[in-house]
mmCIF file of C-alpha atoms in Angstrom:
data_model
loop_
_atom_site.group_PDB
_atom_site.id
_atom_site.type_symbol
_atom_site.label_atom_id
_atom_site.label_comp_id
_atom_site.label_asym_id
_atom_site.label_seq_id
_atom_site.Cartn_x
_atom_site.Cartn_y
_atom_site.Cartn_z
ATOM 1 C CA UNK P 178 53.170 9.187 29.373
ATOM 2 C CA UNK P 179 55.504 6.635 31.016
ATOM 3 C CA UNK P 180 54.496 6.073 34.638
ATOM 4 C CA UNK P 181 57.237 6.040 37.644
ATOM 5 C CA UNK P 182 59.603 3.379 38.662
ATOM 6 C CA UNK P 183 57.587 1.899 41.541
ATOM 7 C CA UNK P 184 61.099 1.408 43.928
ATOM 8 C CA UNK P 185 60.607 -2.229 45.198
ATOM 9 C CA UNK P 186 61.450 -1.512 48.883
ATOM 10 C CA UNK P 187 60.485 -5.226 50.449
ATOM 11 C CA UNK P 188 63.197 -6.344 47.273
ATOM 12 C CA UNK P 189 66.181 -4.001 48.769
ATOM 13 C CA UNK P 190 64.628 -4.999 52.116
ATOM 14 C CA UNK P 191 65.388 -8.834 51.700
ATOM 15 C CA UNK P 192 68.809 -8.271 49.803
ATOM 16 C CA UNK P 193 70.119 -6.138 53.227
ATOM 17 C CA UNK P 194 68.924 -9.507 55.644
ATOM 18 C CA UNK P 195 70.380 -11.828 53.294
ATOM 19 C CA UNK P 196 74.334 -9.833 53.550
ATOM 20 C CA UNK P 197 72.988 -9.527 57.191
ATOM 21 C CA UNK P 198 72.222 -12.849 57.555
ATOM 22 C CA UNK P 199 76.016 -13.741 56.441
ATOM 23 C CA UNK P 200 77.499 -11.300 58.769
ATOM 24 C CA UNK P 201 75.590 -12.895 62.060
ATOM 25 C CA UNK P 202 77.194 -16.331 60.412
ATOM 26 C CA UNK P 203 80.785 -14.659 60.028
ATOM 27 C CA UNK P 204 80.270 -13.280 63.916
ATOM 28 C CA UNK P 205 79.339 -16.728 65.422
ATOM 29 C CA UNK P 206 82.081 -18.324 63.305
ATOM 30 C CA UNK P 207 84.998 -16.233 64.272
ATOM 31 C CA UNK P 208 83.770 -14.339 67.224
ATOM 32 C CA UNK P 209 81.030 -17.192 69.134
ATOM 33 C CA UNK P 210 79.035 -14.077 69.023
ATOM 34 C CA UNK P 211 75.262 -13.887 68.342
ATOM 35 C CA UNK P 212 73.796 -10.151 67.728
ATOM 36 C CA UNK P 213 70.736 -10.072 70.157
ATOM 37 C CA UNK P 214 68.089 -7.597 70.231
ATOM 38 C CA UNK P 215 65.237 -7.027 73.353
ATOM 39 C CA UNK P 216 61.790 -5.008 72.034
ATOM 40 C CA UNK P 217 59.791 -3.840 74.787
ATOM 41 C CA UNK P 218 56.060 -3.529 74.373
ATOM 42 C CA UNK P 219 54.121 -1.355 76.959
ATOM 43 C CA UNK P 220 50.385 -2.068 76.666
ATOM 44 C CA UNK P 221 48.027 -3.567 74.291
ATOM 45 C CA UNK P 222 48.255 -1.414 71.175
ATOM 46 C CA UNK P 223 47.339 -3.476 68.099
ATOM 47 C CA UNK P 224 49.547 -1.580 65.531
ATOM 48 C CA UNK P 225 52.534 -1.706 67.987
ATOM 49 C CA UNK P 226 52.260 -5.191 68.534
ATOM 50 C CA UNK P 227 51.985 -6.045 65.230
ATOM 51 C CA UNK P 228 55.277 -3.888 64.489
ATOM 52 C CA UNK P 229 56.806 -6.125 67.326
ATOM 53 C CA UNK P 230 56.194 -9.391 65.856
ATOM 54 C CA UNK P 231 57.371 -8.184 62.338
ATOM 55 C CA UNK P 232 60.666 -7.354 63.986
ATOM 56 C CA UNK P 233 61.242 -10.294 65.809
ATOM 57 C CA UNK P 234 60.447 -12.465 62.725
ATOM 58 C CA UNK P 235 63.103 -10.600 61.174
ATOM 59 C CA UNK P 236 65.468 -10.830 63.743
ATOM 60 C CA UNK P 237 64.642 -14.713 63.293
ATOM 61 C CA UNK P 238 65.312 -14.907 59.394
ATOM 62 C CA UNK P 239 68.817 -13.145 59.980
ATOM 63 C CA UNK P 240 69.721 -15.088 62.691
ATOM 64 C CA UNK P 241 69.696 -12.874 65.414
ATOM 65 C CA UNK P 242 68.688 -13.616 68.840
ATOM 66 C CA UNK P 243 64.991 -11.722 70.056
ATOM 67 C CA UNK P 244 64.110 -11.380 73.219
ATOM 68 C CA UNK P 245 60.342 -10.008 73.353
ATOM 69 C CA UNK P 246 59.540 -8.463 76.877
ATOM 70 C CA UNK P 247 55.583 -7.464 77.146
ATOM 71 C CA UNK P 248 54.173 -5.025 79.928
ATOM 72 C CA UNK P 249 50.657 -4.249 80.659
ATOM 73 C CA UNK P 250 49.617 -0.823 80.414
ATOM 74 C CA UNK P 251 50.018 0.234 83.840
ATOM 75 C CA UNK P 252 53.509 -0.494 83.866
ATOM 76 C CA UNK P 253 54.622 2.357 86.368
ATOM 77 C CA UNK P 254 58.072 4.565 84.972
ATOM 78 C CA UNK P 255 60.323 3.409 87.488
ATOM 79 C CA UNK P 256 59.241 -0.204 86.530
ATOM 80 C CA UNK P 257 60.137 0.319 82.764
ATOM 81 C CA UNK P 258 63.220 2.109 83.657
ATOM 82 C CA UNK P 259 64.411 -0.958 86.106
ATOM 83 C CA UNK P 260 63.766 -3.131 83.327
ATOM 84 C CA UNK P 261 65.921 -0.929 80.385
ATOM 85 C CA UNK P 262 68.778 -1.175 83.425
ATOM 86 C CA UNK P 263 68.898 -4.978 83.297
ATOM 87 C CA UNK P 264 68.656 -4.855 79.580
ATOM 88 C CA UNK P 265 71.583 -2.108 79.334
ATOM 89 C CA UNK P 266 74.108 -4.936 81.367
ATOM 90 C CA UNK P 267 72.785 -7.550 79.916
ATOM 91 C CA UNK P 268 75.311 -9.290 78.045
ATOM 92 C CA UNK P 269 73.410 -11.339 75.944
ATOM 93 C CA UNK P 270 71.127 -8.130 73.957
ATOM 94 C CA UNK P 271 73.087 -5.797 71.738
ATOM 95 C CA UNK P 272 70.075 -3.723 70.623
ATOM 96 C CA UNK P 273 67.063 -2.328 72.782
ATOM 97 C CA UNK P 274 64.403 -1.198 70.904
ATOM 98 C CA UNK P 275 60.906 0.198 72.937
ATOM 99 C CA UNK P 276 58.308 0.295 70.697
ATOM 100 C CA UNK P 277 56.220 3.493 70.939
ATOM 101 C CA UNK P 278 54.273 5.242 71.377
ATOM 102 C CA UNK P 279 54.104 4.328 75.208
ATOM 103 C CA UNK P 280 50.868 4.353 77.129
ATOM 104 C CA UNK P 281 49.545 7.775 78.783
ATOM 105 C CA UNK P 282 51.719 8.539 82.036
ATOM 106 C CA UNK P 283 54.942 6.808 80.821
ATOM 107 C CA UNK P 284 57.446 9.489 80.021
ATOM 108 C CA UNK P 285 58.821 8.519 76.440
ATOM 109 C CA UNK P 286 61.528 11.120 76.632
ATOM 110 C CA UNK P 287 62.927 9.278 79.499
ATOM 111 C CA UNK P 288 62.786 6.276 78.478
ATOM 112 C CA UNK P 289 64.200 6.734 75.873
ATOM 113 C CA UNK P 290 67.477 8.888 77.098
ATOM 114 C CA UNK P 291 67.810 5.716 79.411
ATOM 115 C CA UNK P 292 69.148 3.155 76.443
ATOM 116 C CA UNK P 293 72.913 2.778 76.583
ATOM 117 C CA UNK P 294 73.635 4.705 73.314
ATOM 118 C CA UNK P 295 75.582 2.153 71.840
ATOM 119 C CA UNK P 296 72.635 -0.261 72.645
ATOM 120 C CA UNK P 297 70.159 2.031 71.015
ATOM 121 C CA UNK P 298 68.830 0.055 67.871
ATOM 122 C CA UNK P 299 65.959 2.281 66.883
ATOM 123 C CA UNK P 300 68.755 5.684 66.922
ATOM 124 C CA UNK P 301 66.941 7.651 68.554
ATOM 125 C CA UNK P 302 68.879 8.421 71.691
ATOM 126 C CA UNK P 303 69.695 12.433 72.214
ATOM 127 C CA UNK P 304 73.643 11.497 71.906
ATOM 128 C CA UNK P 305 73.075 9.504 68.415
ATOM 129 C CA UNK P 306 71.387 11.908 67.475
ATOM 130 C CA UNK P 307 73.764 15.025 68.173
ATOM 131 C CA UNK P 308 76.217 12.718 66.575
ATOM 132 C CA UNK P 309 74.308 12.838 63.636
ATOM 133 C CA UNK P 310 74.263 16.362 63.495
ATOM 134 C CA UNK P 311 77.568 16.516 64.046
ATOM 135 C CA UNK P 312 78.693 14.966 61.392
ATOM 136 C CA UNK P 313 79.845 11.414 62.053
ATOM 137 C CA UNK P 314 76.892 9.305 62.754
ATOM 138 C CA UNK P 315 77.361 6.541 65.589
ATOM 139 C CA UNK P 316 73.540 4.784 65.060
ATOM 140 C CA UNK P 317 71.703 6.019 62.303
ATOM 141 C CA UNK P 318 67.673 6.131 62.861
ATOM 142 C CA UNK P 319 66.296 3.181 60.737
ATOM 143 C CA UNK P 320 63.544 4.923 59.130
ATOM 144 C CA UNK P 321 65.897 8.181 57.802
ATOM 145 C CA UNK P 322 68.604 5.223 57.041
ATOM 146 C CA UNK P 323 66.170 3.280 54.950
ATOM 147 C CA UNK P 324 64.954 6.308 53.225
ATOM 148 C CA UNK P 325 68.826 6.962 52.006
ATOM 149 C CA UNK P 326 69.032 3.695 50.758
ATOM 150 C CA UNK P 327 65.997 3.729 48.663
ATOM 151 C CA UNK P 328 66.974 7.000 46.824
ATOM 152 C CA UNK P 329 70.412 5.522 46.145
ATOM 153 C CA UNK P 330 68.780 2.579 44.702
ATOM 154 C CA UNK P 331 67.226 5.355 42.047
ATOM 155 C CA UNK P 332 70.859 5.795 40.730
ATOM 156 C CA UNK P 333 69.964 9.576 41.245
ATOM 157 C CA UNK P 334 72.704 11.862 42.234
ATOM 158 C CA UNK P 335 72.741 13.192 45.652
ATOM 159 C CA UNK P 336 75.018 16.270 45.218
ATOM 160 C CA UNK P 337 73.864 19.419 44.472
ATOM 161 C CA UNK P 338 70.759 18.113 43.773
ATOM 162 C CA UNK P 339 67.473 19.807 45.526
ATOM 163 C CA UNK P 340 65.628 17.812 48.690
ATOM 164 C CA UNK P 341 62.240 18.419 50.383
ATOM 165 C CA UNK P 342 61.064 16.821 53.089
ATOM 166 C CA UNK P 343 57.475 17.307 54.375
ATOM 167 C CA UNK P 344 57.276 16.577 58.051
ATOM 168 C CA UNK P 345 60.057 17.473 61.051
ATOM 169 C CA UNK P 346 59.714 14.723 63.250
ATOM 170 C CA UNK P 347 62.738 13.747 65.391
ATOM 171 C CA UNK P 348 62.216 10.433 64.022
ATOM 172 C CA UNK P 349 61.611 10.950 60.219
ATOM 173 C CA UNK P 350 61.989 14.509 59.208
ATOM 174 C CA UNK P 351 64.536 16.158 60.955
ATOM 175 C CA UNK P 352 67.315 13.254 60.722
ATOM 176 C CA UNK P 353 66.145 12.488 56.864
ATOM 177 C CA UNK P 354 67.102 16.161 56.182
ATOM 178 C CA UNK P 355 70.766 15.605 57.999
ATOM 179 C CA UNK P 356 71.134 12.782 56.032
ATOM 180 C CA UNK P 357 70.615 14.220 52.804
ATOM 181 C CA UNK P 358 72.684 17.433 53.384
ATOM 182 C CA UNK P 359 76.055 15.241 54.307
ATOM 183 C CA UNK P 360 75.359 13.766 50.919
ATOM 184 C CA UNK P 361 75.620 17.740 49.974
ATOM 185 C CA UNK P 362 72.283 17.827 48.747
ATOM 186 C CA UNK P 363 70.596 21.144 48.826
ATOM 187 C CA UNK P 364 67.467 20.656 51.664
ATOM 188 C CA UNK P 365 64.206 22.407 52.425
ATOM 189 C CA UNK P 366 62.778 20.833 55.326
ATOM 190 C CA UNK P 367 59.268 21.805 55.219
ATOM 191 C CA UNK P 368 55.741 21.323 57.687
ATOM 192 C CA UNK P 369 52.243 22.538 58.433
ATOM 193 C CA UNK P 370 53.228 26.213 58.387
ATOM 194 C CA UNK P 371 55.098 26.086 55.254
ATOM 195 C CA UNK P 372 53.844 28.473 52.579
ATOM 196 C CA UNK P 373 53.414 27.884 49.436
ATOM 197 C CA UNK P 374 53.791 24.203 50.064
ATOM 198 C CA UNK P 375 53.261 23.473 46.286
ATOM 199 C CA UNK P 376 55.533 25.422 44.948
ATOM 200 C CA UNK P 377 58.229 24.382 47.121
ATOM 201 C CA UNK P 378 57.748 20.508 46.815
ATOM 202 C CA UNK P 379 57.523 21.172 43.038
ATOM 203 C CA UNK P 380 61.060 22.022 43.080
ATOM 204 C CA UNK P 381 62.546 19.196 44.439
ATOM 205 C CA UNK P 382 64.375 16.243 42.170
ATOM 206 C CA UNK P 383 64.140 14.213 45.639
ATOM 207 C CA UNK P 384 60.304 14.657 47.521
ATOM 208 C CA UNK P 385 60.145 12.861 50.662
ATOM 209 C CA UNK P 386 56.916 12.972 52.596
ATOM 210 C CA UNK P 387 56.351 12.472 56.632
ATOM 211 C CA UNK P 388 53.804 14.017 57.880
ATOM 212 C CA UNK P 389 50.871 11.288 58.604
ATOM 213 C CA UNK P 390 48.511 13.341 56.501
ATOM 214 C CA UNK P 391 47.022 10.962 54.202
ATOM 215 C CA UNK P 392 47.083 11.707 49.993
ATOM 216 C CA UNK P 393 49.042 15.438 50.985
ATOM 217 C CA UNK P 394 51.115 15.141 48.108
ATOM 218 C CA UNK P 395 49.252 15.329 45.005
ATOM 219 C CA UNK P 396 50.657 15.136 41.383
ATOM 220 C CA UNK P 397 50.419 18.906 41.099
ATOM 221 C CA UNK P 398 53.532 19.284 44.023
ATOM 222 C CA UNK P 399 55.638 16.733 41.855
ATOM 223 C CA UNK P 400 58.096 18.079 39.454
ATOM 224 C CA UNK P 401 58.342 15.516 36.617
ATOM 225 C CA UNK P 402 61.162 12.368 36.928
ATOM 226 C CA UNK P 403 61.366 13.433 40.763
ATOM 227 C CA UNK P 404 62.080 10.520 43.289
ATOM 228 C CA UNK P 405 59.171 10.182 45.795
ATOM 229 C CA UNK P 406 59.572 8.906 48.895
ATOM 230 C CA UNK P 407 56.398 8.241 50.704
ATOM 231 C CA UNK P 408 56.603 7.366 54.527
ATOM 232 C CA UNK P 409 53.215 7.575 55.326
ATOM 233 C CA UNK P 410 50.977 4.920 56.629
ATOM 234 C CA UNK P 411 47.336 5.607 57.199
ATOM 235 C CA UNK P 412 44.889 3.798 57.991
ATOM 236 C CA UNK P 413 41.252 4.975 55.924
ATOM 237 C CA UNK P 414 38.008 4.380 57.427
ATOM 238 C CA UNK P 415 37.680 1.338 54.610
ATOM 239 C CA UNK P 416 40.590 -0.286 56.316
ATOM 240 C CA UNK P 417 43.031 -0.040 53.273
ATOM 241 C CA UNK P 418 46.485 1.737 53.657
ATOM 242 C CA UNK P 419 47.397 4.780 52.125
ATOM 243 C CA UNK P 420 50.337 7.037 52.005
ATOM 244 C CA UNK P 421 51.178 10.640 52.653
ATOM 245 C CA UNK P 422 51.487 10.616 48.715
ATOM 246 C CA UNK P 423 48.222 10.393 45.887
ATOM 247 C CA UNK P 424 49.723 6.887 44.492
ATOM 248 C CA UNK P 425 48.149 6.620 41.314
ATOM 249 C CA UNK P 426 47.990 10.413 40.751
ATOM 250 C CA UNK P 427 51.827 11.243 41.051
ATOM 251 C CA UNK P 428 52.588 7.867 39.718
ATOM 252 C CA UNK P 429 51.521 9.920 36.222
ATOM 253 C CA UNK P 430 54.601 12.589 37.219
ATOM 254 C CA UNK P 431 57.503 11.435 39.214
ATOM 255 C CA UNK P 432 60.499 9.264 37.648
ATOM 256 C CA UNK P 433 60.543 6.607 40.973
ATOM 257 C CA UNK P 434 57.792 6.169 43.843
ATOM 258 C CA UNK P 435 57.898 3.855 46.998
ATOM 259 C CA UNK P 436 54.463 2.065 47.311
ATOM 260 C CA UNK P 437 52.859 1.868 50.710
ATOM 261 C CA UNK P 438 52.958 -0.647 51.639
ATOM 262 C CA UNK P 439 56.335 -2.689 50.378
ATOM 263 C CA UNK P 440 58.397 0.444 50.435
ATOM 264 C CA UNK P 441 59.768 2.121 53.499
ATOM 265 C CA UNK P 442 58.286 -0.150 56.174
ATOM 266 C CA UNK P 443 60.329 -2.940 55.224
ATOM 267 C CA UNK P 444 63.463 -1.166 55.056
ATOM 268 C CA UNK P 445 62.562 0.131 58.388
ATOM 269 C CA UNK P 446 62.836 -3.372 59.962
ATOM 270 C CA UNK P 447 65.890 -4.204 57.881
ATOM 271 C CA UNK P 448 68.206 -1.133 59.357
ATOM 272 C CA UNK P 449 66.568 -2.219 62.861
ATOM 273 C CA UNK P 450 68.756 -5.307 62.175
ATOM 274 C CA UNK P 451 71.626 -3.751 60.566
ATOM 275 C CA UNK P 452 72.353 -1.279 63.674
ATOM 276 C CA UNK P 453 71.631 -4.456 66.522
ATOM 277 C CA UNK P 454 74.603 -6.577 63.934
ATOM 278 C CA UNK P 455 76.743 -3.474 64.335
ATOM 279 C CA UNK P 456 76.084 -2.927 67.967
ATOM 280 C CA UNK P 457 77.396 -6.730 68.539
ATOM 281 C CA UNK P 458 80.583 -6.190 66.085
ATOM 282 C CA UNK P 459 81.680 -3.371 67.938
ATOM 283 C CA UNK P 460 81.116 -4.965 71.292
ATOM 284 C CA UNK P 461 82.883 -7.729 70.333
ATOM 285 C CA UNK P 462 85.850 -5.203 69.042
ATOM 286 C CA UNK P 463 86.450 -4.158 72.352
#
């Protein structure tokens, strides 16, 4: 039996910074204008604050100018929201990014809805989102982005073809699903209360999983040659990483598989950087 195409997402990944890397050049040559992106980190959580250093490396590599602002936990609202205000005028940052989740007591929702839109790197502002869902995205959400651009790396074809996606998550799930349907795929967007789980993942050519439930998708939910997309990272008592996905189970099924790590994290980062070099290009368009 011939196992899956493992889909080499920190490959893709490094291709995207490299065009992005020219782009920044292009922008500072013609424009003097340098794409610059402020991540705000509330607190002291270890996974978050390694998240926050991978980013601004990346924003290094490509050239674009970080600016890492660090708050202690009992950072009160009206102090975070004070701080998004200077960052919203500040001409220097294109892209605002706060990295959640936010300590107990901060209201994320807010904060959130209190990026400038057009500064709103990570795509998740209510207005990006309804643009989404309306049918001509402004700023896509880097995860669901990344996701797309994996599957089209399969060569598989998007129309008519059928889509699940495990998990509806206003960051992953839901805006995955939107995604897939404007590429007039036909979409199940499935969660905890689905039933017969099985049997509908089984039906999918394209099987992506969100749901931070670690080894859900076993080879027996696969249909053979399906693309898997596994989003999932979680952390085992051991240490080691795992995905939402059995690896080496449905790696015996499906036709293409994202490893975790090296597949969707890393493309993650790289459509961070792709929406703060478009936030700059348009600013400098007006």
């Amino acid at each position: 039996m011939t196992q899956a195409q493992i889909i080499d997402g920190k490959g893709i990944a490094a291709r995207l910074r490299s065009a992005l890397r020219q782009e920044v050049q292009a922008l500072q040559r013609e424009q003097g204008l340098t794409p610059g992106l402020a991540a705000v980190l509330v607190g002291e959580n270890p996974a978050s604050q390694i998240y926050v250093r991978m980013k601004v490396k990346a924003c290094k590599e490509v050239g674009i100018y970080s600016r890492q602002v660090t708050l202690p936990a009992a950072t009160s609202q009206e102090q975070l929201l004070a701080l998004i205000a200077e960052l919203n005028h500040d001409p220097q940052i294109h892209g605002i990014l706060v990295q959640l989740p936010l300590p107990a007591g901060l209201d994320e929702r807010a904060v959130l809805e209190s990026v400038r839109p057009a500064k709103d790197a990570d795509g998740f502002h209510p207005e990006n989102l309804g643009y989404l869902l309306a049918g001509y995205p402004q700023v896509l959400p880097c995860t669901p982005a990344g996701i797309l651009k994996l599957i089209d790396s399969t060569g598989i074809e998007l129309v008519g073809a059928q889509a699940v996606v495990v998990g509806r998550s206003l960051i992953v799930g839901k805006p995955t699903a939107l995604l897939l349907l404007s590429r007039h795929a036909t979409v199940t967007l499935c969660h905890s209360r689905t039933r017969d789980l099985e049997q509908v993942c089984r039906r999918a050519d394209v099987l992506v999983a969100a749901t931070g439930r670690p080894r859900l998708i076993t080879a027996e939910m696969v249909q053979p040659g399906a693309v898997v997309i596994d989003v999932g990272v979680n952390r085992m008592p051991d240490r080691s990483l795992v995905g939402d996905v059995d690896f080496e189970a449905v790696r015996q099924v499906a036709g293409y598989l994202t490893p975790v790590p090296g597949g969707v994290g890393p493309m993650t980062i790289a459509m961070l950087m792709q929406n703060t070099v478009a936030a700059a290009r348009r600013s400098g368009a007006k």
